[in-house]
mmCIF file of C-alpha atoms in Angstrom:
data_model
loop_
_atom_site.group_PDB
_atom_site.id
_atom_site.type_symbol
_atom_site.label_atom_id
_atom_site.label_comp_id
_atom_site.label_asym_id
_atom_site.label_seq_id
_atom_site.Cartn_x
_atom_site.Cartn_y
_atom_site.Cartn_z
ATOM 1 C CA MET T 3 -19.384 -16.190 6.482
ATOM 2 C CA SER T 4 -18.005 -14.298 9.472
ATOM 3 C CA GLY T 5 -16.238 -16.132 12.264
ATOM 4 C CA SER T 6 -14.571 -15.737 15.625
ATOM 5 C CA THR T 7 -10.904 -15.564 16.466
ATOM 6 C CA ALA T 8 -11.712 -17.735 19.474
ATOM 7 C CA ALA T 9 -12.134 -20.648 17.090
ATOM 8 C CA SER T 10 -8.667 -20.044 15.641
ATOM 9 C CA PHE T 11 -6.575 -19.851 18.820
ATOM 10 C CA THR T 12 -6.197 -22.114 21.839
ATOM 11 C CA ALA T 13 -5.787 -21.395 25.543
ATOM 12 C CA ASP T 14 -2.076 -22.121 25.066
ATOM 13 C CA ASP T 15 -1.880 -19.413 22.391
ATOM 14 C CA TYR T 16 -3.421 -16.889 24.757
ATOM 15 C CA ARG T 17 -1.236 -18.066 27.655
ATOM 16 C CA ALA T 18 1.872 -17.477 25.527
ATOM 17 C CA ARG T 19 0.662 -13.996 24.562
ATOM 18 C CA MET T 20 -0.012 -13.019 28.184
ATOM 19 C CA GLU T 21 3.358 -14.366 29.284
ATOM 20 C CA ARG T 22 5.108 -12.446 26.531
ATOM 21 C CA ALA T 23 3.195 -9.263 27.378
ATOM 22 C CA ALA T 24 4.071 -9.554 31.075
ATOM 23 C CA ARG T 25 7.718 -10.259 30.266
ATOM 24 C CA THR T 26 7.923 -7.344 27.829
ATOM 25 C CA ALA T 27 6.335 -5.044 30.409
ATOM 26 C CA ALA T 28 8.912 -6.052 33.019
ATOM 27 C CA GLU T 29 11.719 -5.438 30.510
ATOM 28 C CA ALA T 30 10.245 -1.963 29.970
ATOM 29 C CA GLY T 31 10.473 -1.272 33.703
ATOM 30 C CA LEU T 32 6.759 -1.578 34.389
ATOM 31 C CA ALA T 33 5.157 -3.260 37.386
ATOM 32 C CA GLY T 34 2.487 -4.682 35.117
ATOM 33 C CA LEU T 35 -0.181 -4.125 32.489
ATOM 34 C CA LEU T 36 -3.845 -3.239 32.965
ATOM 35 C CA VAL T 37 -5.928 -4.150 29.946
ATOM 36 C CA ALA T 38 -9.474 -2.855 29.520
ATOM 37 C CA PRO T 39 -12.082 -4.149 27.038
ATOM 38 C CA GLY T 40 -10.948 -3.556 23.482
ATOM 39 C CA PRO T 41 -8.574 -5.027 20.912
ATOM 40 C CA ASP T 42 -5.750 -5.695 23.395
ATOM 41 C CA LEU T 43 -8.057 -7.701 25.665
ATOM 42 C CA VAL T 44 -9.361 -9.715 22.721
ATOM 43 C CA TRP T 45 -5.835 -10.419 21.506
ATOM 44 C CA LEU T 46 -4.568 -11.430 24.948
ATOM 45 C CA THR T 47 -7.557 -13.481 26.165
ATOM 46 C CA GLY T 48 -10.073 -14.042 23.360
ATOM 47 C CA TYR T 49 -12.683 -12.305 25.531
ATOM 48 C CA THR T 50 -15.073 -9.609 24.379
ATOM 49 C CA PRO T 51 -17.475 -8.469 27.120
ATOM 50 C CA PRO T 52 -21.167 -8.654 26.146
ATOM 51 C CA ALA T 53 -21.334 -4.873 26.608
ATOM 52 C CA VAL T 54 -18.853 -2.178 27.555
ATOM 53 C CA THR T 55 -20.362 -0.435 30.571
ATOM 54 C CA GLU T 56 -19.314 1.558 33.615
ATOM 55 C CA ARG T 57 -18.696 -1.745 35.442
ATOM 56 C CA LEU T 58 -14.967 -2.474 35.662
ATOM 57 C CA THR T 59 -13.526 -5.272 33.517
ATOM 58 C CA LEU T 60 -9.727 -5.372 33.634
ATOM 59 C CA LEU T 61 -7.022 -7.908 32.843
ATOM 60 C CA VAL T 62 -4.171 -7.613 35.333
ATOM 61 C CA LEU T 63 -0.737 -8.795 34.224
ATOM 62 C CA ALA T 64 1.522 -8.043 37.175
ATOM 63 C CA ALA T 65 5.010 -9.164 38.093
ATOM 64 C CA GLY T 66 5.209 -12.278 40.250
ATOM 65 C CA GLN T 67 1.680 -13.555 39.669
ATOM 66 C CA GLY T 68 -0.398 -15.215 36.992
ATOM 67 C CA PRO T 69 -2.879 -13.272 34.868
ATOM 68 C CA VAL T 70 -6.117 -12.245 36.577
ATOM 69 C CA LEU T 71 -9.284 -10.992 34.902
ATOM 70 C CA VAL T 72 -11.335 -8.744 37.169
ATOM 71 C CA VAL T 73 -14.887 -8.986 35.890
ATOM 72 C CA PRO T 74 -18.430 -8.099 37.052
ATOM 73 C CA ALA T 75 -20.116 -11.168 38.573
ATOM 74 C CA LEU T 76 -23.026 -10.941 36.171
ATOM 75 C CA GLU T 77 -20.597 -11.257 33.233
ATOM 76 C CA ALA T 78 -18.371 -13.966 34.720
ATOM 77 C CA PRO T 79 -20.212 -16.806 32.901
ATOM 78 C CA ASP T 80 -19.414 -15.138 29.566
ATOM 79 C CA ALA T 81 -15.784 -14.604 30.555
ATOM 80 C CA GLN T 82 -15.458 -18.274 31.512
ATOM 81 C CA LYS T 83 -16.411 -19.247 27.943
ATOM 82 C CA ALA T 84 -13.562 -17.239 26.387
ATOM 83 C CA ALA T 85 -10.905 -19.294 24.615
ATOM 84 C CA GLY T 86 -8.198 -17.870 26.858
ATOM 85 C CA ALA T 87 -10.093 -18.358 30.141
ATOM 86 C CA PRO T 88 -8.234 -21.573 31.094
ATOM 87 C CA ALA T 89 -4.989 -19.567 31.018
ATOM 88 C CA LEU T 90 -6.041 -17.021 33.640
ATOM 89 C CA ALA T 91 -7.783 -16.633 37.000
ATOM 90 C CA LEU T 92 -11.164 -14.917 37.184
ATOM 91 C CA ARG T 93 -11.904 -12.570 40.054
ATOM 92 C CA ASP T 94 -15.493 -11.417 39.955
ATOM 93 C CA TRP T 95 -17.080 -8.609 41.922
ATOM 94 C CA THR T 96 -20.713 -7.857 42.703
ATOM 95 C CA ASP T 97 -22.597 -4.589 42.519
ATOM 96 C CA GLY T 98 -22.179 -2.669 45.742
ATOM 97 C CA LYS T 99 -18.588 -3.836 46.232
ATOM 98 C CA ASP T 100 -15.515 -1.776 45.377
ATOM 99 C CA PRO T 101 -13.822 -3.270 42.275
ATOM 100 C CA TYR T 102 -10.939 -0.820 42.518
ATOM 101 C CA ALA T 103 -9.967 -1.979 46.000
ATOM 102 C CA ALA T 104 -10.114 -5.577 44.744
ATOM 103 C CA THR T 105 -7.892 -4.656 41.802
ATOM 104 C CA ALA T 106 -5.473 -2.646 43.945
ATOM 105 C CA ALA T 107 -4.957 -5.714 46.139
ATOM 106 C CA LEU T 108 -3.379 -7.409 43.099
ATOM 107 C CA LEU T 109 -0.946 -4.585 42.398
ATOM 108 C CA ASP T 110 2.155 -2.872 43.724
ATOM 109 C CA ALA T 111 0.624 0.282 45.194
ATOM 110 C CA SER T 112 3.675 2.338 44.179
ATOM 111 C CA GLY T 113 4.180 0.730 40.779
ATOM 112 C CA ARG T 114 4.112 2.178 37.295
ATOM 113 C CA PHE T 115 1.695 0.385 34.961
ATOM 114 C CA GLY T 116 0.916 0.299 31.287
ATOM 115 C CA ILE T 117 -2.808 0.758 30.720
ATOM 116 C CA SER T 118 -4.955 0.336 27.621
ATOM 117 C CA ASP T 119 -5.286 3.445 25.513
ATOM 118 C CA ASN T 120 -9.067 3.022 25.505
ATOM 119 C CA ALA T 121 -9.470 2.542 29.284
ATOM 120 C CA TRP T 122 -12.139 4.840 30.667
ATOM 121 C CA ALA T 123 -10.933 7.863 32.641
ATOM 122 C CA LEU T 124 -13.526 6.825 35.256
ATOM 123 C CA HIS T 125 -11.591 3.620 35.924
ATOM 124 C CA LEU T 126 -8.096 5.077 35.742
ATOM 125 C CA LEU T 127 -8.945 7.904 38.149
ATOM 126 C CA ALA T 128 -10.525 5.448 40.595
ATOM 127 C CA LEU T 129 -7.407 3.263 40.498
ATOM 128 C CA GLN T 130 -5.232 6.322 41.150
ATOM 129 C CA GLN T 131 -7.420 7.189 44.110
ATOM 130 C CA ALA T 132 -7.122 3.637 45.463
ATOM 131 C CA MET T 133 -3.331 3.686 44.942
ATOM 132 C CA PRO T 134 -2.107 7.299 45.273
ATOM 133 C CA GLY T 135 1.500 6.206 44.818
ATOM 134 C CA SER T 136 0.899 4.500 41.473
ATOM 135 C CA SER T 137 1.551 5.949 38.021
ATOM 136 C CA TYR T 138 0.502 5.029 34.490
ATOM 137 C CA THR T 139 1.531 5.165 30.859
ATOM 138 C CA SER T 140 -0.463 4.271 27.781
ATOM 139 C CA LEU T 141 0.035 0.776 26.406
ATOM 140 C CA THR T 142 0.859 2.136 22.939
ATOM 141 C CA GLU T 143 3.477 4.431 24.445
ATOM 142 C CA ALA T 144 5.001 1.735 26.649
ATOM 143 C CA LEU T 145 4.719 -1.333 24.399
ATOM 144 C CA PRO T 146 3.956 -0.134 20.873
ATOM 145 C CA MET T 147 5.076 -3.415 19.295
ATOM 146 C CA LEU T 148 3.045 -5.687 21.593
ATOM 147 C CA ARG T 149 0.818 -6.986 18.772
ATOM 148 C CA ALA T 150 3.021 -6.039 15.823
ATOM 149 C CA VAL T 151 4.663 -9.392 15.035
ATOM 150 C CA LYS T 152 2.089 -11.931 13.857
ATOM 151 C CA ASP T 153 2.475 -15.670 14.296
ATOM 152 C CA THR T 154 1.713 -18.222 11.574
ATOM 153 C CA ALA T 155 -1.982 -18.540 12.441
ATOM 154 C CA GLU T 156 -2.416 -14.770 12.537
ATOM 155 C CA LEU T 157 -0.702 -14.403 9.170
ATOM 156 C CA GLU T 158 -3.121 -16.937 7.693
ATOM 157 C CA LEU T 159 -6.049 -14.850 8.934
ATOM 158 C CA MET T 160 -4.449 -11.649 7.631
ATOM 159 C CA THR T 161 -3.897 -13.304 4.240
ATOM 160 C CA ALA T 162 -7.526 -14.421 4.102
ATOM 161 C CA ALA T 163 -8.731 -10.918 4.978
ATOM 162 C CA GLY T 164 -6.567 -9.475 2.203
ATOM 163 C CA ALA T 165 -7.939 -11.982 -0.284
ATOM 164 C CA ALA T 166 -11.494 -11.040 0.694
ATOM 165 C CA ALA T 167 -10.730 -7.367 0.105
ATOM 166 C CA ASP T 168 -9.191 -8.266 -3.262
ATOM 167 C CA ALA T 169 -12.315 -10.208 -4.239
ATOM 168 C CA THR T 170 -14.352 -7.148 -3.310
ATOM 169 C CA PHE T 171 -12.273 -4.951 -5.613
ATOM 170 C CA GLU T 172 -12.594 -7.385 -8.502
ATOM 171 C CA GLU T 173 -16.375 -7.177 -8.185
ATOM 172 C CA ILE T 174 -16.642 -3.429 -7.584
ATOM 173 C CA ARG T 175 -14.893 -2.851 -10.920
ATOM 174 C CA ASP T 176 -18.024 -4.143 -12.633
ATOM 175 C CA VAL T 177 -20.627 -1.982 -10.887
ATOM 176 C CA PRO T 178 -21.826 1.237 -12.557
ATOM 177 C CA PHE T 179 -19.966 4.363 -11.411
ATOM 178 C CA ALA T 180 -21.074 7.183 -13.731
ATOM 179 C CA GLY T 181 -24.347 8.763 -12.677
ATOM 180 C CA ARG T 182 -24.358 7.233 -9.199
ATOM 181 C CA ARG T 183 -23.589 8.906 -5.891
ATOM 182 C CA GLU T 184 -20.372 8.107 -4.021
ATOM 183 C CA SER T 185 -22.495 6.828 -1.145
ATOM 184 C CA GLN T 186 -24.119 4.254 -3.425
ATOM 185 C CA VAL T 187 -20.777 2.820 -4.511
ATOM 186 C CA ALA T 188 -19.663 2.857 -0.852
ATOM 187 C CA ALA T 189 -22.747 0.809 0.025
ATOM 188 C CA ASP T 190 -21.738 -1.672 -2.694
ATOM 189 C CA LEU T 191 -18.275 -1.960 -1.117
ATOM 190 C CA ASP T 192 -19.806 -2.576 2.304
ATOM 191 C CA ARG T 193 -22.117 -5.258 0.921
ATOM 192 C CA LEU T 194 -19.312 -7.009 -0.955
ATOM 193 C CA LEU T 195 -16.905 -6.981 1.982
ATOM 194 C CA ARG T 196 -19.556 -8.603 4.158
ATOM 195 C CA ARG T 197 -20.404 -11.108 1.455
ATOM 196 C CA HIS T 198 -16.740 -12.089 1.345
ATOM 197 C CA GLY T 199 -16.644 -12.751 5.074
ATOM 198 C CA HIS T 200 -16.078 -9.453 6.879
ATOM 199 C CA GLU T 201 -18.023 -9.223 10.122
ATOM 200 C CA GLN T 202 -17.043 -5.573 10.499
ATOM 201 C CA VAL T 203 -16.555 -2.861 7.860
ATOM 202 C CA ASP T 204 -14.433 0.024 9.157
ATOM 203 C CA PHE T 205 -14.340 2.317 6.124
ATOM 204 C CA THR T 206 -15.499 2.537 2.520
ATOM 205 C CA ILE T 207 -13.916 5.641 1.030
ATOM 206 C CA VAL T 208 -15.207 6.560 -2.425
ATOM 207 C CA ALA T 209 -13.597 9.879 -3.379
ATOM 208 C CA SER T 210 -14.456 11.047 -6.879
ATOM 209 C CA GLY T 211 -13.036 13.921 -8.901
ATOM 210 C CA PRO T 212 -11.915 16.796 -6.635
ATOM 211 C CA ASN T 213 -12.954 14.827 -3.540
ATOM 212 C CA GLY T 214 -10.055 12.481 -4.289
ATOM 213 C CA ALA T 215 -7.671 15.212 -3.121
ATOM 214 C CA ASN T 216 -8.908 14.585 0.458
ATOM 215 C CA PRO T 217 -7.262 11.340 1.669
ATOM 216 C CA HIS T 218 -9.979 10.682 4.274
ATOM 217 C CA HIS T 219 -12.980 11.888 2.300
ATOM 218 C CA GLU T 220 -16.264 10.450 3.541
ATOM 219 C CA ALA T 221 -18.375 9.102 0.683
ATOM 220 C CA GLY T 222 -21.117 11.655 0.117
ATOM 221 C CA ASP T 223 -23.837 12.774 -2.262
ATOM 222 C CA ARG T 224 -21.600 13.860 -5.115
ATOM 223 C CA VAL T 225 -22.681 12.219 -8.350
ATOM 224 C CA ILE T 226 -19.744 10.499 -10.044
ATOM 225 C CA GLU T 227 -19.219 11.733 -13.594
ATOM 226 C CA ARG T 228 -17.473 10.437 -16.669
ATOM 227 C CA GLY T 229 -13.914 11.748 -16.625
ATOM 228 C CA ASP T 230 -13.578 11.372 -12.843
ATOM 229 C CA MET T 231 -10.662 9.743 -11.114
ATOM 230 C CA VAL T 232 -12.074 7.795 -8.131
ATOM 231 C CA VAL T 233 -10.050 6.731 -5.086
ATOM 232 C CA LEU T 234 -11.405 3.571 -3.435
ATOM 233 C CA ASP T 235 -10.088 2.736 0.047
ATOM 234 C CA PHE T 236 -11.890 0.063 2.036
ATOM 235 C CA GLY T 237 -11.421 -2.538 4.728
ATOM 236 C CA GLY T 238 -12.484 -3.974 8.045
ATOM 237 C CA LEU T 239 -12.245 -7.178 10.054
ATOM 238 C CA LYS T 240 -12.639 -10.728 8.794
ATOM 239 C CA ASP T 241 -12.473 -13.386 11.497
ATOM 240 C CA GLY T 242 -11.064 -10.728 13.805
ATOM 241 C CA TYR T 243 -8.187 -9.601 11.547
ATOM 242 C CA GLY T 244 -7.917 -6.548 9.357
ATOM 243 C CA SER T 245 -7.997 -5.763 5.676
ATOM 244 C CA ASP T 246 -7.222 -2.402 4.077
ATOM 245 C CA THR T 247 -6.585 -1.753 0.410
ATOM 246 C CA SER T 248 -6.781 1.198 -1.969
ATOM 247 C CA ARG T 249 -7.035 1.312 -5.713
ATOM 248 C CA THR T 250 -7.725 4.304 -7.947
ATOM 249 C CA VAL T 251 -10.028 3.835 -10.930
ATOM 250 C CA HIS T 252 -11.082 6.139 -13.736
ATOM 251 C CA VAL T 253 -14.545 6.587 -15.214
ATOM 252 C CA GLY T 254 -13.936 6.418 -18.943
ATOM 253 C CA GLU T 255 -10.657 7.301 -20.613
ATOM 254 C CA PRO T 256 -8.151 9.291 -18.517
ATOM 255 C CA THR T 257 -6.066 12.218 -19.682
ATOM 256 C CA ASP T 258 -2.332 11.896 -20.209
ATOM 257 C CA GLU T 259 -1.731 13.828 -16.974
ATOM 258 C CA GLU T 260 -4.006 11.522 -14.995
ATOM 259 C CA ARG T 261 -2.191 8.477 -16.350
ATOM 260 C CA ARG T 262 1.177 10.044 -15.548
ATOM 261 C CA VAL T 263 0.225 10.832 -11.938
ATOM 262 C CA HIS T 264 -1.153 7.342 -11.487
ATOM 263 C CA ASP T 265 2.047 5.845 -12.894
ATOM 264 C CA ILE T 266 4.142 7.893 -10.463
ATOM 265 C CA VAL T 267 2.114 6.654 -7.486
ATOM 266 C CA ARG T 268 2.339 3.075 -8.758
ATOM 267 C CA GLU T 269 6.126 3.380 -9.051
ATOM 268 C CA ALA T 270 6.289 4.904 -5.551
ATOM 269 C CA GLN T 271 4.216 2.073 -4.128
ATOM 270 C CA GLU T 272 6.503 -0.468 -5.769
ATOM 271 C CA ALA T 273 9.570 1.334 -4.379
ATOM 272 C CA GLY T 274 8.075 1.284 -0.889
ATOM 273 C CA PHE T 275 7.377 -2.423 -1.202
ATOM 274 C CA ARG T 276 10.908 -3.153 -2.427
ATOM 275 C CA ALA T 277 12.298 -1.378 0.662
ATOM 276 C CA VAL T 278 10.633 -3.924 2.959
ATOM 277 C CA ARG T 279 13.150 -6.330 4.467
ATOM 278 C CA PRO T 280 14.147 -7.464 7.967
ATOM 279 C CA GLY T 281 16.360 -4.952 9.727
ATOM 280 C CA ALA T 282 15.356 -1.998 7.568
ATOM 281 C CA ALA T 283 13.918 0.929 9.507
ATOM 282 C CA CYS T 284 10.233 1.747 9.198
ATOM 283 C CA GLN T 285 11.229 5.160 7.874
ATOM 284 C CA ASP T 286 13.102 3.507 5.004
ATOM 285 C CA VAL T 287 9.775 2.413 3.495
ATOM 286 C CA ASP T 288 8.482 5.972 3.701
ATOM 287 C CA ARG T 289 11.685 7.402 2.257
ATOM 288 C CA ALA T 290 11.690 5.014 -0.695
ATOM 289 C CA ALA T 291 8.117 5.810 -1.715
ATOM 290 C CA ARG T 292 8.453 9.531 -1.044
ATOM 291 C CA ALA T 293 11.645 9.817 -3.095
ATOM 292 C CA VAL T 294 9.824 8.688 -6.240
ATOM 293 C CA ILE T 295 7.005 11.209 -5.800
ATOM 294 C CA ALA T 296 9.354 14.046 -4.860
ATOM 295 C CA GLY T 297 11.627 13.206 -7.781
ATOM 296 C CA ALA T 298 8.682 13.563 -10.142
ATOM 297 C CA GLY T 299 7.911 17.027 -8.766
ATOM 298 C CA TYR T 300 4.864 16.142 -6.661
ATOM 299 C CA GLY T 301 6.476 15.942 -3.221
ATOM 300 C CA GLU T 302 4.294 18.651 -1.688
ATOM 301 C CA TYR T 303 1.178 16.701 -2.706
ATOM 302 C CA PHE T 304 2.061 13.539 -0.774
ATOM 303 C CA ILE T 305 0.585 14.673 2.535
ATOM 304 C CA HIS T 306 0.492 11.598 4.800
ATOM 305 C CA ARG T 307 2.728 8.810 6.071
ATOM 306 C CA THR T 308 3.397 5.888 3.760
ATOM 307 C CA GLY T 309 1.877 3.257 6.012
ATOM 308 C CA HIS T 310 0.458 1.977 9.275
ATOM 309 C CA GLY T 311 0.372 -1.343 11.040
ATOM 310 C CA ILE T 312 -2.674 -3.605 10.926
ATOM 311 C CA GLY T 313 -3.850 -6.658 12.831
ATOM 312 C CA VAL T 314 -6.804 -6.978 15.200
ATOM 313 C CA THR T 315 -7.426 -3.312 14.387
ATOM 314 C CA THR T 316 -7.108 -1.679 10.987
ATOM 315 C CA HIS T 317 -4.715 1.042 12.221
ATOM 316 C CA GLU T 318 -2.006 0.336 14.798
ATOM 317 C CA PRO T 319 1.788 0.507 15.196
ATOM 318 C CA PRO T 320 4.244 0.356 13.524
ATOM 319 C CA TYR T 321 4.037 3.432 11.299
ATOM 320 C CA MET T 322 6.003 3.928 8.095
ATOM 321 C CA ILE T 323 6.985 7.528 8.653
ATOM 322 C CA GLU T 324 10.113 9.683 8.757
ATOM 323 C CA GLY T 325 11.697 9.524 12.201
ATOM 324 C CA GLU T 326 10.508 5.998 12.997
ATOM 325 C CA GLU T 327 13.789 4.099 13.257
ATOM 326 C CA ARG T 328 12.289 0.897 14.655
ATOM 327 C CA PRO T 329 13.536 -2.079 12.598
ATOM 328 C CA LEU T 330 11.228 -4.259 10.540
ATOM 329 C CA VAL T 331 10.849 -7.805 11.858
ATOM 330 C CA PRO T 332 9.462 -10.888 10.083
ATOM 331 C CA GLY T 333 5.746 -11.178 10.840
ATOM 332 C CA MET T 334 5.050 -7.447 10.983
ATOM 333 C CA CYS T 335 2.095 -6.392 8.811
ATOM 334 C CA PHE T 336 1.507 -2.852 7.559
ATOM 335 C CA SER T 337 0.218 -0.829 4.650
ATOM 336 C CA VAL T 338 2.292 0.702 1.871
ATOM 337 C CA GLU T 339 0.050 3.447 0.491
ATOM 338 C CA PRO T 340 1.637 6.493 -1.119
ATOM 339 C CA GLY T 341 -0.577 9.049 -2.817
ATOM 340 C CA ILE T 342 -0.687 12.313 -4.725
ATOM 341 C CA TYR T 343 -3.484 14.792 -3.957
ATOM 342 C CA LEU T 344 -4.039 17.757 -6.263
ATOM 343 C CA PRO T 345 -6.425 20.213 -4.540
ATOM 344 C CA GLY T 346 -9.602 20.927 -6.463
ATOM 345 C CA ARG T 347 -8.719 18.384 -9.141
ATOM 346 C CA PHE T 348 -8.167 14.734 -8.231
ATOM 347 C CA GLY T 349 -6.165 12.304 -6.118
ATOM 348 C CA VAL T 350 -4.476 8.938 -6.545
ATOM 349 C CA ARG T 351 -3.649 6.367 -3.860
ATOM 350 C CA ILE T 352 -2.505 2.752 -4.218
ATOM 351 C CA GLU T 353 -2.324 0.569 -1.109
ATOM 352 C CA ASP T 354 -1.377 -2.986 -0.271
ATOM 353 C CA ILE T 355 -0.953 -4.666 3.076
ATOM 354 C CA VAL T 356 2.547 -6.135 3.247
ATOM 355 C CA THR T 357 4.066 -8.598 5.693
ATOM 356 C CA VAL T 358 7.778 -8.816 6.387
ATOM 357 C CA THR T 359 9.323 -12.178 5.470
ATOM 358 C CA GLU T 360 12.714 -13.657 6.285
ATOM 359 C CA ASP T 361 14.242 -12.141 3.151
ATOM 360 C CA GLY T 362 11.956 -9.275 2.103
ATOM 361 C CA GLY T 363 8.233 -8.691 1.993
ATOM 362 C CA ARG T 364 5.040 -10.335 0.755
ATOM 363 C CA ARG T 365 1.963 -8.496 -0.457
ATOM 364 C CA LEU T 366 -1.366 -9.555 1.042
ATOM 365 C CA ASN T 367 -3.182 -7.680 -1.739
ATOM 366 C CA THR T 368 -2.518 -8.843 -5.261
ATOM 367 C CA THR T 369 -5.080 -7.104 -7.488
ATOM 368 C CA SER T 370 -3.763 -5.101 -10.422
ATOM 369 C CA ARG T 371 -2.110 -1.824 -9.543
ATOM 370 C CA GLU T 372 -2.573 -0.525 -13.094
ATOM 371 C CA LEU T 373 -5.140 2.207 -13.689
ATOM 372 C CA VAL T 374 -8.497 0.449 -14.052
ATOM 373 C CA ILE T 375 -11.158 1.916 -16.353
ATOM 374 C CA VAL T 376 -14.735 1.676 -15.068
ATOM 375 C CA GLU T 377 -18.041 2.797 -16.540
#
């Protein structure tokens, strides 16, 4: 049931993205962008190299010229098949030749460039050696919002990924919890996500009882018991776009305190969602959710930001955190996921992916946010 983003976007889509990226780079005072294999390259060109090796593959978006993909000759046939290939020029190089000299010939030797966060140091250092007068900044630092605003087709893929994660939650509610290890339930989540179309599963957090107080707990060998609160946080990529949702369930009947804490988190999540609207600052979402938890006396137990962006990766800018004054724009997608974590006891987190609309926000996860009882 998995698919490829290449089937969803045309060469014109990729051409528009590369033009926008080059224009945004120029507006930021950069001489160009250098994009190594990874999510940025996929988003800009539709190309994923058959293997990431020490051989240089680099998309060059430089002022005054069209996009050029520098690629090893033995991988050029694969690059030519990419959906975005008609929108760029390929420049291949053969083993024994110097790819850095070939790349430098395309660039302003004294320019400042944005470069992919995941570019290998091997390649960056070689480019610096070939162009001693050049300088570099990370793409996330220079253009953090490059992929943040999704177009209509991207939003459709994000919506479908959210629906697949929701279908996974609806089914996981019916599996046995008590008497099974966290890792077994995590394996169920992985299986269900893939069955509902995910080609990649990035995380399946199953944090039971006291493990729930660790927001990034790795599912382990702890046997889930009756009376446990269990935080479920799972997601990955479906057709190249991300899902990420959290729900907290309880094995058997909860105590009054457990219900109260869950209710507080649910109210905080709702407050964060209600704060989503065009022009609001990212930090406003964090402030709205945090105010509910702090007002209930649990402020010191909400120990992470309220949200993160999502798209062709499951964590990316923008971030819903105090100090982030960047305004929300229609088409942005991010999580709203407040939590309370009581050390040695239990944790609660509720998370939806939300997209900004023209007049507010829309949830991409719609399963119940009430406390679900499982067996």
